[in-house]
Amino acid sequence: MRSLFFLAAFLLAGCQTAPVTGRSQFILVDEADVASLSAAEFSKMRKLPADPRLPKLREIGLKIVAAARRDDKEGVLPPASRWEFAVIDDKSPNAFAMPGGKIGFHTGMFAFAPTDADLAVILGHEVAHVICRHGAERVSQAVGVAMAAAVADEATKNSSAKTRSAWMAAVGVGAHYGVLLPFSRGHESEADRLGLLFMARAGYDPAAAPAFWTRFGQAGAKPPEFLSTHPSDETRVRQLRSWLPEARAQMPKRP
Ligand SMILES: [Zn+2]
């Protein structure tokens, strides 16, 4: 019975709000824990540190991060010096963000992003995943399910060792799959909207976003990060167009 009270306490502690949209979030895990698990995964990836496109990626990425700070009420975004941008030796057209500020850009993605504004579209979207703590939220969902099972188990058998092992299993699942699980449709839309604001504030025309996604959709490119749960291309482009006035209003004024 006592464990039910613990569960209730955790659920209350887990309620947070996403920036800008104000959506309620269920976050049980410590952002720092997810960040260190992510760093371990990131260190194993095939990076190309001498790729000539990397400095540009970092430059635009850090501009986006600076533009995002206005919405970082909880201090989720690491300082500029802690961000890591990497070109990943992988022909699939994909990019990803990990908690703690690790951003990976596959070599196969560059063909779809010939301009700085295109890079800003993708980097804006990825930085938005970080500031919204989508990684921690995904892991929390897995931990929450396992906890509920463990609590049910304990209620019948009163076995604290089992509760612990279920916890560990859930955290282990998070370590291997959680950080790279495809995000939900809701997460993708949230990252699209915030990404649009961030790129506009950094001085890039947000109209590049619906144009990028239209091209991407027409090419039939379906990278894992945007896999089955991603909004359909038409929905995504329609939503992005509807958010353009909000984003344009935040563009720096020309002298
Ligand atoms: Zn995404």
mmCIF file of C-alpha atoms and ligand atoms in Angstrom:
data_model
loop_
_atom_site.group_PDB
_atom_site.id
_atom_site.type_symbol
_atom_site.label_atom_id
_atom_site.label_comp_id
_atom_site.label_asym_id
_atom_site.label_seq_id
_atom_site.Cartn_x
_atom_site.Cartn_y
_atom_site.Cartn_z
ATOM 1 C CA MET A 1 0.000 0.000 0.000
ATOM 2 C CA ARG A 2 2.818 2.360 0.915
ATOM 3 C CA SER A 3 4.225 2.048 -2.599
ATOM 4 C CA LEU A 4 0.972 3.434 -3.988
ATOM 5 C CA PHE A 5 1.636 6.611 -2.031
ATOM 6 C CA PHE A 6 5.147 6.715 -3.477
ATOM 7 C CA LEU A 7 3.724 6.310 -6.969
ATOM 8 C CA ALA A 8 1.251 9.144 -6.372
ATOM 9 C CA ALA A 9 4.090 11.348 -5.080
ATOM 10 C CA PHE A 10 6.156 10.571 -8.192
ATOM 11 C CA LEU A 11 3.261 11.337 -10.498
ATOM 12 C CA LEU A 12 2.749 14.712 -8.837
ATOM 13 C CA ALA A 13 6.472 15.461 -8.969
ATOM 14 C CA GLY A 14 6.459 14.452 -12.624
ATOM 15 C CA CYS A 15 4.050 17.132 -13.829
ATOM 16 C CA GLN A 16 5.863 19.901 -15.697
ATOM 17 C CA THR A 17 5.061 22.222 -18.572
ATOM 18 C CA ALA A 18 6.605 22.513 -22.014
ATOM 19 C CA PRO A 19 7.886 25.962 -23.048
ATOM 20 C CA VAL A 20 5.738 28.170 -25.340
ATOM 21 C CA THR A 21 2.912 25.650 -25.797
ATOM 22 C CA GLY A 22 2.342 25.211 -22.026
ATOM 23 C CA ARG A 23 1.531 21.518 -22.576
ATOM 24 C CA SER A 24 1.578 19.422 -19.374
ATOM 25 C CA GLN A 25 4.411 16.934 -19.313
ATOM 26 C CA PHE A 26 5.000 13.731 -17.379
ATOM 27 C CA ILE A 27 8.679 13.667 -16.432
ATOM 28 C CA LEU A 28 9.876 11.204 -13.770
ATOM 29 C CA VAL A 29 13.537 10.939 -14.653
ATOM 30 C CA ASP A 30 16.291 13.414 -13.967
ATOM 31 C CA GLU A 31 17.294 15.321 -17.112
ATOM 32 C CA ALA A 32 20.960 14.958 -16.071
ATOM 33 C CA ASP A 33 20.635 11.139 -15.925
ATOM 34 C CA VAL A 34 19.114 10.997 -19.403
ATOM 35 C CA ALA A 35 21.837 13.342 -20.636
ATOM 36 C CA SER A 36 24.622 11.081 -19.380
ATOM 37 C CA LEU A 37 22.975 7.969 -20.886
ATOM 38 C CA SER A 38 22.658 9.887 -24.156
ATOM 39 C CA ALA A 39 26.301 10.972 -24.050
ATOM 40 C CA ALA A 40 27.330 7.308 -23.832
ATOM 41 C CA GLU A 41 25.258 6.450 -26.927
ATOM 42 C CA PHE A 42 26.549 9.515 -28.767
ATOM 43 C CA SER A 43 30.185 8.591 -28.097
ATOM 44 C CA LYS A 44 29.718 5.282 -29.976
ATOM 45 C CA MET A 45 28.497 6.896 -33.205
ATOM 46 C CA ARG A 46 30.570 7.157 -36.398
ATOM 47 C CA LYS A 47 31.381 10.856 -36.436
ATOM 48 C CA LEU A 48 33.305 12.755 -39.112
ATOM 49 C CA PRO A 49 35.124 15.485 -37.133
ATOM 50 C CA ALA A 50 36.992 16.763 -40.219
ATOM 51 C CA ASP A 51 33.882 17.142 -42.393
ATOM 52 C CA PRO A 52 34.087 20.618 -44.000
ATOM 53 C CA ARG A 53 30.363 21.216 -43.378
ATOM 54 C CA LEU A 54 30.704 20.848 -39.610
ATOM 55 C CA PRO A 55 31.791 24.463 -38.772
ATOM 56 C CA LYS A 56 28.714 25.864 -40.582
ATOM 57 C CA LEU A 57 26.466 23.387 -38.779
ATOM 58 C CA ARG A 58 27.892 24.454 -35.410
ATOM 59 C CA GLU A 59 27.674 28.168 -36.246
ATOM 60 C CA ILE A 60 23.987 28.004 -37.213
ATOM 61 C CA GLY A 61 23.233 25.572 -34.384
ATOM 62 C CA LEU A 62 24.632 27.920 -31.740
ATOM 63 C CA LYS A 63 22.697 30.869 -33.222
ATOM 64 C CA ILE A 64 19.524 28.805 -32.857
ATOM 65 C CA VAL A 65 20.437 27.863 -29.274
ATOM 66 C CA ALA A 66 20.984 31.546 -28.413
ATOM 67 C CA ALA A 67 17.598 32.390 -29.951
ATOM 68 C CA ALA A 68 15.916 29.623 -27.939
ATOM 69 C CA ARG A 69 17.184 30.819 -24.538
ATOM 70 C CA ARG A 70 14.355 33.351 -24.174
ATOM 71 C CA ASP A 71 11.974 30.416 -23.694
ATOM 72 C CA ASP A 72 14.284 28.424 -21.421
ATOM 73 C CA LYS A 73 12.601 29.320 -18.111
ATOM 74 C CA GLU A 74 13.725 26.046 -16.497
ATOM 75 C CA GLY A 75 17.368 26.272 -17.555
ATOM 76 C CA VAL A 76 17.248 23.093 -19.657
ATOM 77 C CA LEU A 77 19.603 24.284 -22.401
ATOM 78 C CA PRO A 78 23.292 23.691 -21.642
ATOM 79 C CA PRO A 79 25.733 26.630 -22.014
ATOM 80 C CA ALA A 80 27.060 27.192 -25.552
ATOM 81 C CA SER A 81 30.407 25.540 -24.760
ATOM 82 C CA ARG A 82 28.698 22.262 -23.822
ATOM 83 C CA TRP A 83 26.799 21.746 -27.075
ATOM 84 C CA GLU A 84 28.165 19.140 -29.419
ATOM 85 C CA PHE A 85 27.369 19.060 -33.115
ATOM 86 C CA ALA A 86 28.492 16.107 -35.192
ATOM 87 C CA VAL A 87 28.340 14.973 -38.804
ATOM 88 C CA ILE A 88 27.455 11.258 -38.663
ATOM 89 C CA ASP A 89 28.735 8.914 -41.370
ATOM 90 C CA ASP A 90 25.311 7.598 -42.428
ATOM 91 C CA LYS A 91 23.656 7.918 -45.844
ATOM 92 C CA SER A 92 20.087 7.894 -44.509
ATOM 93 C CA PRO A 93 18.580 11.405 -44.510
ATOM 94 C CA ASN A 94 18.196 12.036 -40.790
ATOM 95 C CA ALA A 95 19.169 14.301 -37.932
ATOM 96 C CA PHE A 96 18.616 13.918 -34.219
ATOM 97 C CA ALA A 97 18.945 15.691 -30.885
ATOM 98 C CA MET A 98 19.776 14.186 -27.512
ATOM 99 C CA PRO A 99 19.184 15.566 -24.011
ATOM 100 C CA GLY A 100 22.234 17.454 -22.823
ATOM 101 C CA GLY A 101 22.777 19.195 -26.167
ATOM 102 C CA LYS A 102 24.116 16.581 -28.593
ATOM 103 C CA ILE A 103 23.030 17.076 -32.173
ATOM 104 C CA GLY A 104 23.815 14.601 -34.935
ATOM 105 C CA PHE A 105 23.448 15.317 -38.637
ATOM 106 C CA HIS A 106 23.708 12.403 -41.067
ATOM 107 C CA THR A 107 25.760 12.909 -44.236
ATOM 108 C CA GLY A 108 22.622 11.816 -46.167
ATOM 109 C CA MET A 109 20.712 14.847 -44.874
ATOM 110 C CA PHE A 110 22.875 17.507 -46.545
ATOM 111 C CA ALA A 111 21.441 16.860 -50.021
ATOM 112 C CA PHE A 112 18.061 18.085 -48.709
ATOM 113 C CA ALA A 113 19.513 21.165 -47.013
ATOM 114 C CA PRO A 114 21.545 23.171 -49.566
ATOM 115 C CA THR A 115 21.034 26.588 -47.896
ATOM 116 C CA ASP A 116 21.726 28.029 -44.448
ATOM 117 C CA ALA A 117 17.967 28.521 -43.966
ATOM 118 C CA ASP A 118 17.411 24.786 -44.640
ATOM 119 C CA LEU A 119 20.028 23.888 -42.025
ATOM 120 C CA ALA A 120 18.281 26.314 -39.642
ATOM 121 C CA VAL A 121 14.960 24.498 -40.241
ATOM 122 C CA ILE A 122 16.456 21.168 -39.167
ATOM 123 C CA LEU A 123 18.586 22.561 -36.323
ATOM 124 C CA GLY A 124 15.658 24.631 -35.012
ATOM 125 C CA HIS A 125 13.532 21.490 -34.881
ATOM 126 C CA GLU A 126 16.259 19.527 -33.070
ATOM 127 C CA VAL A 127 17.039 22.272 -30.516
ATOM 128 C CA ALA A 128 13.282 22.414 -29.835
ATOM 129 C CA HIS A 129 13.311 18.694 -28.933
ATOM 130 C CA VAL A 130 16.060 19.474 -26.373
ATOM 131 C CA ILE A 131 14.426 22.538 -24.758
ATOM 132 C CA CYS A 132 11.111 20.633 -24.514
ATOM 133 C CA ARG A 133 12.856 17.684 -22.788
ATOM 134 C CA HIS A 134 11.216 15.256 -25.210
ATOM 135 C CA GLY A 135 13.930 12.659 -24.557
ATOM 136 C CA ALA A 136 13.320 12.667 -20.792
ATOM 137 C CA GLU A 137 9.588 12.529 -21.446
ATOM 138 C CA ARG A 138 9.951 9.422 -23.631
ATOM 139 C CA VAL A 139 12.072 7.657 -20.999
ATOM 140 C CA SER A 140 9.578 8.700 -18.295
ATOM 141 C CA GLN A 141 6.754 7.049 -20.191
ATOM 142 C CA ALA A 142 8.682 3.762 -20.220
ATOM 143 C CA VAL A 143 9.623 4.095 -16.540
ATOM 144 C CA GLY A 144 6.043 4.993 -15.617
ATOM 145 C CA VAL A 145 4.672 1.854 -17.260
ATOM 146 C CA ALA A 146 7.275 -0.330 -15.545
ATOM 147 C CA MET A 147 6.619 1.345 -12.186
ATOM 148 C CA ALA A 148 2.923 0.753 -12.427
ATOM 149 C CA ALA A 149 3.647 -2.915 -13.118
ATOM 150 C CA ALA A 150 6.115 -3.079 -10.231
ATOM 151 C CA VAL A 151 3.670 -1.452 -7.831
ATOM 152 C CA ALA A 152 0.988 -3.932 -8.854
ATOM 153 C CA ASP A 153 3.468 -6.748 -8.339
ATOM 154 C CA GLU A 154 4.488 -5.479 -4.915
ATOM 155 C CA ALA A 155 0.901 -5.050 -3.843
ATOM 156 C CA THR A 156 0.475 -8.800 -4.212
ATOM 157 C CA LYS A 157 3.911 -10.177 -3.337
ATOM 158 C CA ASN A 158 5.493 -7.413 -1.267
ATOM 159 C CA SER A 159 8.804 -7.987 -3.021
ATOM 160 C CA SER A 160 10.939 -4.864 -2.986
ATOM 161 C CA ALA A 161 13.729 -6.616 -4.908
ATOM 162 C CA LYS A 162 11.345 -7.109 -7.804
ATOM 163 C CA THR A 163 10.332 -3.472 -7.727
ATOM 164 C CA ARG A 164 13.977 -2.512 -7.902
ATOM 165 C CA SER A 165 14.705 -4.850 -10.800
ATOM 166 C CA ALA A 166 11.685 -3.551 -12.726
ATOM 167 C CA TRP A 167 12.943 -0.036 -12.181
ATOM 168 C CA MET A 168 16.387 -1.005 -13.400
ATOM 169 C CA ALA A 169 14.942 -2.771 -16.427
ATOM 170 C CA ALA A 170 12.941 0.302 -17.335
ATOM 171 C CA VAL A 171 15.949 2.565 -16.969
ATOM 172 C CA GLY A 172 17.994 0.075 -19.014
ATOM 173 C CA VAL A 173 15.408 0.149 -21.777
ATOM 174 C CA GLY A 174 15.649 3.927 -21.673
ATOM 175 C CA ALA A 175 19.410 3.752 -21.974
ATOM 176 C CA HIS A 176 19.344 1.609 -25.090
ATOM 177 C CA TYR A 177 16.252 2.748 -26.903
ATOM 178 C CA GLY A 178 14.698 5.672 -25.061
ATOM 179 C CA VAL A 179 16.998 8.374 -26.286
ATOM 180 C CA LEU A 180 16.572 7.393 -29.917
ATOM 181 C CA LEU A 181 12.948 6.262 -29.912
ATOM 182 C CA PRO A 182 10.923 7.989 -32.568
ATOM 183 C CA PHE A 183 9.141 10.909 -30.981
ATOM 184 C CA SER A 184 5.370 10.985 -30.849
ATOM 185 C CA ARG A 185 3.289 12.979 -33.287
ATOM 186 C CA GLY A 186 2.673 15.586 -30.573
ATOM 187 C CA HIS A 187 6.399 15.954 -29.915
ATOM 188 C CA GLU A 188 7.079 16.388 -33.614
ATOM 189 C CA SER A 189 4.472 19.135 -33.979
ATOM 190 C CA GLU A 190 5.762 20.899 -30.874
ATOM 191 C CA ALA A 191 9.347 20.765 -32.223
ATOM 192 C CA ASP A 192 8.139 22.079 -35.598
ATOM 193 C CA ARG A 193 6.400 25.082 -34.026
ATOM 194 C CA LEU A 194 9.206 26.033 -31.622
ATOM 195 C CA GLY A 195 11.842 25.363 -34.285
ATOM 196 C CA LEU A 196 10.078 27.852 -36.542
ATOM 197 C CA LEU A 197 10.205 30.540 -33.810
ATOM 198 C CA PHE A 198 13.870 29.877 -33.045
ATOM 199 C CA MET A 199 15.023 30.051 -36.678
ATOM 200 C CA ALA A 200 13.042 33.273 -37.235
ATOM 201 C CA ARG A 201 14.583 34.897 -34.147
ATOM 202 C CA ALA A 202 18.022 33.824 -35.393
ATOM 203 C CA GLY A 203 17.322 35.783 -38.600
ATOM 204 C CA TYR A 204 16.317 33.000 -41.036
ATOM 205 C CA ASP A 205 13.121 33.262 -43.075
ATOM 206 C CA PRO A 206 10.747 30.676 -41.543
ATOM 207 C CA ALA A 207 9.117 30.163 -44.971
ATOM 208 C CA ALA A 208 12.072 27.827 -45.621
ATOM 209 C CA ALA A 209 10.433 25.283 -43.275
ATOM 210 C CA PRO A 210 7.268 24.402 -45.225
ATOM 211 C CA ALA A 211 9.379 24.518 -48.416
ATOM 212 C CA PHE A 212 11.906 22.082 -46.922
ATOM 213 C CA TRP A 213 9.223 19.624 -45.749
ATOM 214 C CA THR A 214 7.445 19.767 -49.100
ATOM 215 C CA ARG A 215 10.699 18.875 -50.921
ATOM 216 C CA PHE A 216 11.499 16.216 -48.379
ATOM 217 C CA GLY A 217 8.058 14.651 -48.728
ATOM 218 C CA GLN A 218 8.180 14.717 -52.535
ATOM 219 C CA ALA A 219 11.531 12.926 -52.477
ATOM 220 C CA GLY A 220 9.915 10.161 -50.459
ATOM 221 C CA ALA A 221 12.573 10.586 -47.780
ATOM 222 C CA LYS A 222 11.409 8.955 -44.563
ATOM 223 C CA PRO A 223 14.207 9.061 -42.008
ATOM 224 C CA PRO A 224 13.872 7.063 -38.776
ATOM 225 C CA GLU A 225 13.511 10.130 -36.534
ATOM 226 C CA PHE A 226 10.476 11.203 -38.493
ATOM 227 C CA LEU A 227 9.190 7.649 -38.930
ATOM 228 C CA SER A 228 5.662 6.321 -38.565
ATOM 229 C CA THR A 229 4.616 8.624 -35.741
ATOM 230 C CA HIS A 230 5.529 11.832 -37.562
ATOM 231 C CA PRO A 231 2.693 14.016 -38.792
ATOM 232 C CA SER A 232 1.816 13.328 -42.425
ATOM 233 C CA ASP A 233 3.701 15.571 -44.830
ATOM 234 C CA GLU A 234 0.555 17.499 -45.765
ATOM 235 C CA THR A 235 -0.428 18.067 -42.121
ATOM 236 C CA ARG A 236 3.077 19.134 -41.253
ATOM 237 C CA VAL A 237 3.322 21.638 -44.111
ATOM 238 C CA ARG A 238 -0.181 22.998 -43.418
ATOM 239 C CA GLN A 239 0.628 23.465 -39.714
ATOM 240 C CA LEU A 240 3.951 25.140 -40.498
ATOM 241 C CA ARG A 241 2.244 27.591 -42.867
ATOM 242 C CA SER A 242 -0.341 28.447 -40.191
ATOM 243 C CA TRP A 243 2.460 29.250 -37.715
ATOM 244 C CA LEU A 244 4.409 31.495 -40.141
ATOM 245 C CA PRO A 245 2.850 34.822 -38.965
ATOM 246 C CA GLU A 246 3.718 34.006 -35.313
ATOM 247 C CA ALA A 247 7.299 33.210 -36.352
ATOM 248 C CA ARG A 248 7.729 36.168 -38.739
ATOM 249 C CA ALA A 249 6.682 38.554 -35.930
ATOM 250 C CA GLN A 250 9.807 37.437 -34.047
ATOM 251 C CA MET A 251 12.284 38.043 -36.863
ATOM 252 C CA PRO A 252 14.889 40.744 -36.073
ATOM 253 C CA LYS A 253 13.888 44.137 -37.516
ATOM 254 C CA ARG A 254 16.025 45.351 -40.403
ATOM 255 C CA PRO A 255 17.652 48.772 -39.815
HETATM 256 ZN ZN ZN B 1 11.781 15.483 -34.476
#
